[in-house]
PDB file of C-alpha atoms in Angstrom:
ATOM      1  CA  MET S   1       0.000   0.000   0.000  1.00 64.00           C
ATOM      2  CA  ARG S   2       2.793   2.382   0.892  1.00 61.00           C
ATOM      3  CA  PHE S   3       4.484   1.691  -2.454  1.00 53.00           C
ATOM      4  CA  ILE S   4       1.256   2.459  -4.298  1.00 50.00           C
ATOM      5  CA  VAL S   5       0.889   5.822  -2.533  1.00 48.00           C
ATOM      6  CA  ILE S   6       4.509   6.735  -3.247  1.00 48.00           C
ATOM      7  CA  ALA S   7       4.138   5.665  -6.878  1.00 46.00           C
ATOM      8  CA  VAL S   8       0.977   7.729  -7.340  1.00 49.00           C
ATOM      9  CA  VAL S   9       2.528  10.828  -5.744  1.00 50.00           C
ATOM     10  CA  ALA S  10       5.679  10.447  -7.834  1.00 50.00           C
ATOM     11  CA  SER S  11       3.644   9.950 -11.025  1.00 54.00           C
ATOM     12  CA  VAL S  12       1.611  13.078 -10.361  1.00 56.00           C
ATOM     13  CA  ALA S  13       4.771  15.076  -9.634  1.00 55.00           C
ATOM     14  CA  ILE S  14       6.454  13.858 -12.822  1.00 57.00           C
ATOM     15  CA  PHE S  15       3.356  14.614 -14.862  1.00 58.00           C
ATOM     16  CA  GLY S  16       3.129  18.098 -13.368  1.00 61.00           C
ATOM     17  CA  LEU S  17       6.750  18.806 -14.233  1.00 54.00           C
ATOM     18  CA  LEU S  18       6.283  17.579 -17.793  1.00 61.00           C
ATOM     19  CA  TYR S  19       3.118  19.624 -18.168  1.00 60.00           C
ATOM     20  CA  THR S  20       4.853  22.879 -17.244  1.00 70.00           C
ATOM     21  CA  THR S  21       7.865  22.216 -19.460  1.00 62.00           C
ATOM     22  CA  THR S  22       6.172  20.845 -22.610  1.00 70.00           C
ATOM     23  CA  PRO S  23       5.048  23.567 -25.048  1.00 73.00           C
ATOM     24  CA  ILE S  24       2.507  23.229 -27.825  1.00 77.00           C
ATOM     25  CA  PRO S  25       4.634  22.686 -30.971  1.00 80.00           C
ATOM     26  CA  ASP S  26       4.700  25.295 -33.689  1.00 77.00           C
ATOM     27  CA  ALA S  27       1.826  24.572 -36.041  1.00 71.00           C
ATOM     28  CA  PRO S  28       2.781  23.393 -39.517  1.00 72.00           C
ATOM     29  CA  ARG S  29       2.160  25.624 -42.475  1.00 52.00           C
ATOM     30  CA  GLU S  30      -1.393  25.570 -43.746  1.00 52.00           C
ATOM     31  CA  PRO S  31      -1.583  22.449 -45.921  1.00 50.00           C
ATOM     32  CA  VAL S  32      -1.687  22.961 -49.649  1.00 44.00           C
ATOM     33  CA  SER S  33      -4.421  21.197 -51.562  1.00 45.00           C
ATOM     34  CA  LEU S  34      -2.933  18.279 -53.442  1.00 45.00           C
ATOM     35  CA  SER S  35      -4.321  16.069 -56.149  1.00 43.00           C
ATOM     36  CA  TYR S  36      -2.435  13.477 -58.138  1.00 40.00           C
ATOM     37  CA  GLY S  37      -4.449  11.362 -60.519  1.00 41.00           C
ATOM     38  CA  GLY S  38      -8.087  10.388 -60.414  1.00 43.00           C
ATOM     39  CA  ASP S  39      -7.734   6.677 -59.841  1.00 42.00           C
ATOM     40  CA  GLY S  40      -7.140   6.412 -56.127  1.00 43.00           C
ATOM     41  CA  HIS S  41      -3.375   6.828 -56.444  1.00 48.00           C
ATOM     42  CA  GLY S  42      -1.297   9.717 -55.146  1.00 54.00           C
ATOM     43  CA  ALA S  43      -1.789  11.856 -52.045  1.00 62.00           C
ATOM     44  CA  ARG S  44      -4.857  14.070 -51.976  1.00 75.00           C
ATOM     45  CA  HIS S  45      -5.666  16.739 -49.433  1.00 84.00           C
ATOM     46  CA  HIS S  46      -8.452  19.298 -49.819  1.00 89.00           C
ATOM     47  CA  PRO S  47      -8.939  21.180 -46.519  1.00 92.00           C
ATOM     48  CA  VAL S  48     -12.455  22.464 -45.854  1.00 96.00           C
ATOM     49  CA  PRO S  49     -13.832  24.710 -43.099  1.00 97.00           C
ATOM     50  CA  LEU S  50     -16.039  23.050 -40.503  1.00 98.00           C
ATOM     51  CA  SER S  51     -18.964  25.103 -41.791  1.00 97.00           C
ATOM     52  CA  ARG S  52     -18.914  22.968 -44.942  1.00 97.00           C
ATOM     53  CA  VAL S  53     -19.040  19.718 -42.991  1.00 98.00           C
ATOM     54  CA  PRO S  54     -22.671  18.749 -42.286  1.00 98.00           C
ATOM     55  CA  ARG S  55     -23.661  17.972 -38.727  1.00 97.00           C
ATOM     56  CA  LYS S  56     -24.382  14.327 -39.602  1.00 97.00           C
ATOM     57  CA  VAL S  57     -20.770  13.937 -40.772  1.00 98.00           C
ATOM     58  CA  ARG S  58     -19.345  15.541 -37.648  1.00 98.00           C
ATOM     59  CA  MET S  59     -21.510  13.388 -35.412  1.00 98.00           C
ATOM     60  CA  ALA S  60     -20.505  10.228 -37.264  1.00 98.00           C
ATOM     61  CA  PHE S  61     -16.866  10.818 -36.342  1.00 98.00           C
ATOM     62  CA  ILE S  62     -17.715  11.721 -32.769  1.00 98.00           C
ATOM     63  CA  ALA S  63     -19.767   8.515 -32.500  1.00 98.00           C
ATOM     64  CA  ALA S  64     -16.925   6.478 -33.975  1.00 97.00           C
ATOM     65  CA  GLU S  65     -13.950   7.917 -32.145  1.00 96.00           C
ATOM     66  CA  ASN S  66     -14.862   9.996 -29.097  1.00 96.00           C
ATOM     67  CA  ARG S  67     -18.467  10.166 -27.940  1.00 95.00           C
ATOM     68  CA  GLY S  68     -17.649  12.559 -25.112  1.00 94.00           C
ATOM     69  CA  PHE S  69     -15.655  14.895 -27.355  1.00 96.00           C
ATOM     70  CA  TYR S  70     -17.438  18.143 -26.536  1.00 96.00           C
ATOM     71  CA  ASP S  71     -17.290  17.498 -22.794  1.00 94.00           C
ATOM     72  CA  ASP S  72     -13.855  15.985 -22.216  1.00 94.00           C
ATOM     73  CA  PRO S  73     -10.628  17.897 -21.494  1.00 93.00           C
ATOM     74  CA  GLY S  74      -8.976  16.532 -24.632  1.00 93.00           C
ATOM     75  CA  VAL S  75      -7.984  13.187 -23.128  1.00 92.00           C
ATOM     76  CA  SER S  76      -9.676  10.238 -21.525  1.00 81.00           C
ATOM     77  CA  VAL S  77      -9.479  10.573 -17.732  1.00 74.00           C
ATOM     78  CA  THR S  78      -8.908   6.828 -17.402  1.00 69.00           C
ATOM     79  CA  GLY S  79      -6.271   7.000 -20.121  1.00 60.00           C
ATOM     80  CA  LEU S  80      -4.568   9.834 -18.296  1.00 61.00           C
ATOM     81  CA  ALA S  81      -4.462   7.781 -15.102  1.00 62.00           C
ATOM     82  CA  ARG S  82      -3.016   4.807 -16.978  1.00 59.00           C
ATOM     83  CA  ALA S  83      -0.356   6.979 -18.571  1.00 55.00           C
ATOM     84  CA  ALA S  84       0.680   8.478 -15.228  1.00 55.00           C
ATOM     85  CA  TRP S  85       0.863   5.034 -13.634  1.00 56.00           C
ATOM     86  CA  SER S  86       2.839   3.642 -16.566  1.00 55.00           C
ATOM     87  CA  THR S  87       5.493   6.309 -16.074  1.00 50.00           C
ATOM     88  CA  LEU S  88       6.750   4.267 -13.159  1.00 50.00           C
ATOM     89  CA  VAL S  89       5.525   0.703 -13.448  1.00 54.00           C
ATOM     90  CA  ARG S  90       5.079  -0.183 -17.142  1.00 50.00           C
ATOM     91  CA  ASP S  91       7.020  -0.100 -20.374  1.00 47.00           C
ATOM     92  CA  ASP S  92       4.299   1.268 -22.624  1.00 46.00           C
ATOM     93  CA  VAL S  93       0.937   2.969 -22.684  1.00 49.00           C
ATOM     94  CA  GLN S  94      -2.201   1.227 -23.885  1.00 50.00           C
ATOM     95  CA  GLY S  95      -5.687   2.547 -24.481  1.00 49.00           C
ATOM     96  CA  GLY S  96      -7.610   4.453 -27.086  1.00 63.00           C
ATOM     97  CA  SER S  97      -7.023   8.049 -28.060  1.00 87.00           C
ATOM     98  CA  THR S  98      -9.503  10.888 -28.153  1.00 94.00           C
ATOM     99  CA  ILE S  99     -10.150  12.957 -31.253  1.00 97.00           C
ATOM    100  CA  THR S 100      -7.935  15.670 -29.765  1.00 96.00           C
ATOM    101  CA  GLN S 101      -5.055  13.251 -29.247  1.00 94.00           C
ATOM    102  CA  GLN S 102      -5.388  11.945 -32.794  1.00 94.00           C
ATOM    103  CA  MET S 103      -5.404  15.514 -34.090  1.00 95.00           C
ATOM    104  CA  VAL S 104      -2.247  16.276 -32.102  1.00 94.00           C
ATOM    105  CA  ARG S 105      -0.451  13.277 -33.638  1.00 91.00           C
ATOM    106  CA  ASN S 106      -1.469  14.192 -37.174  1.00 90.00           C
ATOM    107  CA  TYR S 107      -1.203  17.974 -37.089  1.00 92.00           C
ATOM    108  CA  TYR S 108       1.771  18.924 -34.957  1.00 89.00           C
ATOM    109  CA  PRO S 109       5.317  18.021 -36.003  1.00 82.00           C
ATOM    110  CA  GLY S 110       7.587  15.994 -33.761  1.00 77.00           C
ATOM    111  CA  ILE S 111       4.974  13.991 -31.860  1.00 79.00           C
ATOM    112  CA  GLY S 112       5.782  10.637 -33.452  1.00 70.00           C
ATOM    113  CA  LEU S 113       3.837   7.383 -33.454  1.00 68.00           C
ATOM    114  CA  GLU S 114       5.973   5.026 -31.384  1.00 67.00           C
ATOM    115  CA  GLN S 115       4.263   3.335 -28.427  1.00 66.00           C
ATOM    116  CA  THR S 116       6.405   4.620 -25.597  1.00 71.00           C
ATOM    117  CA  VAL S 117       5.518   6.219 -22.284  1.00 71.00           C
ATOM    118  CA  GLY S 118       7.406   9.408 -23.121  1.00 75.00           C
ATOM    119  CA  ARG S 119       5.719   9.947 -26.461  1.00 79.00           C
ATOM    120  CA  LYS S 120       2.256   9.140 -25.133  1.00 82.00           C
ATOM    121  CA  LEU S 121       2.677  11.511 -22.203  1.00 84.00           C
ATOM    122  CA  LYS S 122       3.774  14.268 -24.585  1.00 87.00           C
ATOM    123  CA  GLU S 123       0.700  13.629 -26.730  1.00 90.00           C
ATOM    124  CA  ILE S 124      -1.590  13.760 -23.675  1.00 90.00           C
ATOM    125  CA  ILE S 125      -0.035  16.957 -22.348  1.00 91.00           C
ATOM    126  CA  ILE S 126      -0.276  18.740 -25.696  1.00 93.00           C
ATOM    127  CA  ALA S 127      -3.886  17.553 -26.084  1.00 94.00           C
ATOM    128  CA  LEU S 128      -4.726  19.059 -22.695  1.00 94.00           C
ATOM    129  CA  LYS S 129      -3.030  22.329 -23.575  1.00 95.00           C
ATOM    130  CA  VAL S 130      -4.628  22.549 -27.014  1.00 95.00           C
ATOM    131  CA  THR S 131      -8.047  22.056 -25.432  1.00 96.00           C
ATOM    132  CA  GLU S 132      -7.344  25.038 -23.171  1.00 94.00           C
ATOM    133  CA  ALA S 133      -6.058  27.184 -26.037  1.00 94.00           C
ATOM    134  CA  GLN S 134      -8.474  26.314 -28.860  1.00 96.00           C
ATOM    135  CA  SER S 135     -12.198  25.758 -29.321  1.00 97.00           C
ATOM    136  CA  LYS S 136     -13.620  22.270 -29.758  1.00 98.00           C
ATOM    137  CA  ASP S 137     -14.794  23.250 -33.237  1.00 98.00           C
ATOM    138  CA  TRP S 138     -11.234  24.221 -34.210  1.00 98.00           C
ATOM    139  CA  ILE S 139      -9.958  20.880 -32.932  1.00 98.00           C
ATOM    140  CA  LEU S 140     -12.648  18.960 -34.820  1.00 98.00           C
ATOM    141  CA  GLU S 141     -12.021  20.890 -38.038  1.00 98.00           C
ATOM    142  CA  THR S 142      -8.277  20.282 -37.804  1.00 97.00           C
ATOM    143  CA  TYR S 143      -8.829  16.607 -37.067  1.00 97.00           C
ATOM    144  CA  LEU S 144     -11.185  16.133 -40.003  1.00 98.00           C
ATOM    145  CA  ASN S 145      -8.721  17.846 -42.334  1.00 97.00           C
ATOM    146  CA  SER S 146      -5.672  15.868 -41.218  1.00 94.00           C
ATOM    147  CA  ILE S 147      -6.820  12.299 -40.570  1.00 95.00           C
ATOM    148  CA  TYR S 148      -5.792   9.596 -43.067  1.00 96.00           C
ATOM    149  CA  PHE S 149      -8.543   7.556 -44.743  1.00 97.00           C
ATOM    150  CA  GLY S 150      -6.670   5.208 -47.024  1.00 96.00           C
ATOM    151  CA  ARG S 151      -6.786   5.443 -50.832  1.00 95.00           C
ATOM    152  CA  GLY S 152      -4.210   8.240 -50.540  1.00 94.00           C
ATOM    153  CA  ALA S 153      -6.804  10.579 -49.023  1.00 96.00           C
ATOM    154  CA  TYR S 154      -5.981  12.944 -46.175  1.00 96.00           C
ATOM    155  CA  GLY S 155      -8.959  14.784 -44.753  1.00 97.00           C
ATOM    156  CA  ILE S 156     -12.703  14.371 -45.060  1.00 98.00           C
ATOM    157  CA  GLU S 157     -13.145  16.183 -48.409  1.00 97.00           C
ATOM    158  CA  ALA S 158     -10.482  14.109 -50.159  1.00 97.00           C
ATOM    159  CA  ALA S 159     -11.952  10.953 -48.616  1.00 97.00           C
ATOM    160  CA  SER S 160     -15.463  11.842 -49.773  1.00 97.00           C
ATOM    161  CA  GLN S 161     -14.179  12.118 -53.324  1.00 96.00           C
ATOM    162  CA  ALA S 162     -11.939   9.038 -53.121  1.00 96.00           C
ATOM    163  CA  TYR S 163     -14.693   6.718 -51.856  1.00 98.00           C
ATOM    164  CA  TYR S 164     -17.937   8.181 -53.176  1.00 98.00           C
ATOM    165  CA  LYS S 165     -16.928  10.727 -55.839  1.00 97.00           C
ATOM    166  CA  ARG S 166     -18.822  13.549 -54.152  1.00 97.00           C
ATOM    167  CA  HIS S 167     -18.127  16.546 -51.925  1.00 97.00           C
ATOM    168  CA  VAL S 168     -18.406  16.217 -48.158  1.00 98.00           C
ATOM    169  CA  GLN S 169     -21.584  18.301 -48.047  1.00 97.00           C
ATOM    170  CA  ASP S 170     -23.256  15.793 -50.393  1.00 98.00           C
ATOM    171  CA  LEU S 171     -22.550  12.649 -48.338  1.00 98.00           C
ATOM    172  CA  THR S 172     -25.488  10.618 -47.138  1.00 98.00           C
ATOM    173  CA  THR S 173     -25.669   9.726 -43.463  1.00 98.00           C
ATOM    174  CA  ALA S 174     -24.754   6.117 -44.243  1.00 98.00           C
ATOM    175  CA  GLN S 175     -21.725   7.234 -46.275  1.00 98.00           C
ATOM    176  CA  ALA S 176     -20.611   9.571 -43.499  1.00 98.00           C
ATOM    177  CA  ALA S 177     -20.783   6.679 -41.040  1.00 98.00           C
ATOM    178  CA  PHE S 178     -18.702   4.519 -43.372  1.00 98.00           C
ATOM    179  CA  LEU S 179     -15.949   7.138 -43.683  1.00 98.00           C
ATOM    180  CA  ALA S 180     -15.937   7.508 -39.901  1.00 98.00           C
ATOM    181  CA  ALA S 181     -15.529   3.742 -39.660  1.00 98.00           C
ATOM    182  CA  VAL S 182     -12.604   3.719 -42.089  1.00 98.00           C
ATOM    183  CA  VAL S 183     -10.237   5.734 -39.888  1.00 96.00           C
ATOM    184  CA  GLN S 184      -9.883   2.838 -37.440  1.00 95.00           C
ATOM    185  CA  ARG S 185      -8.140   0.692 -40.093  1.00 96.00           C
ATOM    186  CA  PRO S 186      -7.629   2.827 -43.200  1.00 97.00           C
ATOM    187  CA  ASN S 187      -5.274   0.422 -44.951  1.00 95.00           C
ATOM    188  CA  HIS S 188      -7.741  -2.423 -44.512  1.00 96.00           C
ATOM    189  CA  PHE S 189     -11.140  -0.784 -44.901  1.00 97.00           C
ATOM    190  CA  ASP S 190     -10.054   1.134 -48.008  1.00 96.00           C
ATOM    191  CA  ARG S 191     -10.866  -2.058 -49.978  1.00 96.00           C
ATOM    192  CA  PRO S 192     -13.870  -3.348 -47.997  1.00 97.00           C
ATOM    193  CA  TYR S 193     -14.715  -6.213 -50.313  1.00 97.00           C
ATOM    194  CA  GLY S 194     -14.702  -9.990 -50.072  1.00 97.00           C
ATOM    195  CA  ALA S 195     -13.243 -11.240 -46.792  1.00 97.00           C
ATOM    196  CA  ARG S 196     -12.785  -7.655 -45.585  1.00 97.00           C
ATOM    197  CA  ARG S 197     -16.433  -6.703 -45.855  1.00 98.00           C
ATOM    198  CA  PRO S 198     -17.759  -8.272 -42.608  1.00 98.00           C
ATOM    199  CA  ALA S 199     -15.317  -6.321 -40.425  1.00 98.00           C
ATOM    200  CA  ALA S 200     -15.936  -3.091 -42.343  1.00 98.00           C
ATOM    201  CA  GLU S 201     -19.697  -3.508 -42.132  1.00 98.00           C
ATOM    202  CA  ALA S 202     -19.509  -4.338 -38.411  1.00 98.00           C
ATOM    203  CA  ARG S 203     -17.504  -1.188 -37.760  1.00 98.00           C
ATOM    204  CA  TRP S 204     -20.007   0.823 -39.824  1.00 98.00           C
ATOM    205  CA  ARG S 205     -22.843  -0.560 -37.737  1.00 98.00           C
ATOM    206  CA  TYR S 206     -20.924   0.364 -34.571  1.00 98.00           C
ATOM    207  CA  VAL S 207     -20.781   3.972 -35.814  1.00 98.00           C
ATOM    208  CA  VAL S 208     -24.477   4.017 -36.695  1.00 98.00           C
ATOM    209  CA  ASP S 209     -25.388   2.599 -33.282  1.00 98.00           C
ATOM    210  CA  GLY S 210     -23.175   5.243 -31.700  1.00 98.00           C
ATOM    211  CA  MET S 211     -24.944   7.999 -33.601  1.00 98.00           C
ATOM    212  CA  ARG S 212     -28.215   6.699 -32.224  1.00 98.00           C
ATOM    213  CA  GLU S 213     -26.815   6.545 -28.691  1.00 98.00           C
ATOM    214  CA  ILE S 214     -25.617  10.157 -28.746  1.00 97.00           C
ATOM    215  CA  GLY S 215     -28.869  11.423 -30.228  1.00 97.00           C
ATOM    216  CA  ALA S 216     -27.636  12.161 -33.743  1.00 98.00           C
ATOM    217  CA  LEU S 217     -30.093   9.631 -35.180  1.00 98.00           C
ATOM    218  CA  THR S 218     -33.449   8.405 -33.993  1.00 98.00           C
ATOM    219  CA  PRO S 219     -33.832   4.646 -33.558  1.00 98.00           C
ATOM    220  CA  ALA S 220     -35.989   4.576 -36.687  1.00 98.00           C
ATOM    221  CA  GLU S 221     -33.422   6.523 -38.725  1.00 98.00           C
ATOM    222  CA  ALA S 222     -30.610   4.238 -37.587  1.00 98.00           C
ATOM    223  CA  ALA S 223     -32.600   1.091 -38.387  1.00 98.00           C
ATOM    224  CA  ALA S 224     -33.432   2.382 -41.866  1.00 98.00           C
ATOM    225  CA  LEU S 225     -29.809   2.901 -42.921  1.00 98.00           C
ATOM    226  CA  ARG S 226     -28.204   0.385 -45.249  1.00 98.00           C
ATOM    227  CA  TYR S 227     -24.519  -0.352 -45.580  1.00 98.00           C
ATOM    228  CA  PRO S 228     -23.153   1.921 -48.359  1.00 98.00           C
ATOM    229  CA  SER S 229     -20.440  -0.195 -49.955  1.00 97.00           C
ATOM    230  CA  PRO S 230     -18.195   2.265 -51.820  1.00 97.00           C
ATOM    231  CA  PRO S 231     -17.441   1.705 -55.502  1.00 96.00           C
ATOM    232  CA  ARG S 232     -14.185  -0.047 -56.199  1.00 93.00           C
ATOM    233  CA  PRO S 233     -11.338   2.278 -57.174  1.00 87.00           C
ATOM    234  CA  SER S 234     -10.605   2.214 -60.874  1.00 72.00           C
ATOM    235  CA  ARG S 235      -7.210   0.621 -60.275  1.00 62.00           C
ATOM    236  CA  THR S 236      -6.049  -1.848 -57.620  1.00 46.00           C
ATOM    237  CA  ARG S 237      -2.765  -1.819 -55.763  1.00 43.00           C
TER     238      ARG S 237
END
């Protein structure tokens, strides 16, 4: 018991020190819109303001990735506790990331992707600080414009065109839920056919059920949706 108390106190002290000494990184330059080819090859990035992203699309991603997004401090409280504990007693940090944490990894330079305590703590601290410094809408807009969707598409507008050949504002609710599902495994769900379809469809249904749970869809609306299998890209890998 005494060891646990000492470990907790030491973890909190270490976290406090890191919090005061870790700055928010300099933001990268505003991304330039890119487009190489029309066949699913090449990197594509078409940033859009949040005002052009329909509510149903926003809520699909919140349902998929972070249902408490508008209420949390940028991190999961349980994840924060695990990270602090792991500083002393574990070799890595497990657990899911919030939308803010994912945005931090994708948007700010120098965060990295390796699963180490130091990197995860840095990510958590910057997520907390960004939540204090920026609005939730800014965080969501930045996240939606920086997340990778597979098929060479970075950001929700490029993904809308890569999967459904339409602009984000023209997505159906079912299509929005599918794109929100893709970000969990973009290099697998980008070709959701054959043996890959059951997992992709199950993840899509998870998103739809989440939209119902958070009030973005009525039970009747959720039940009426049908899985929107995207057209195959014109060329395969």
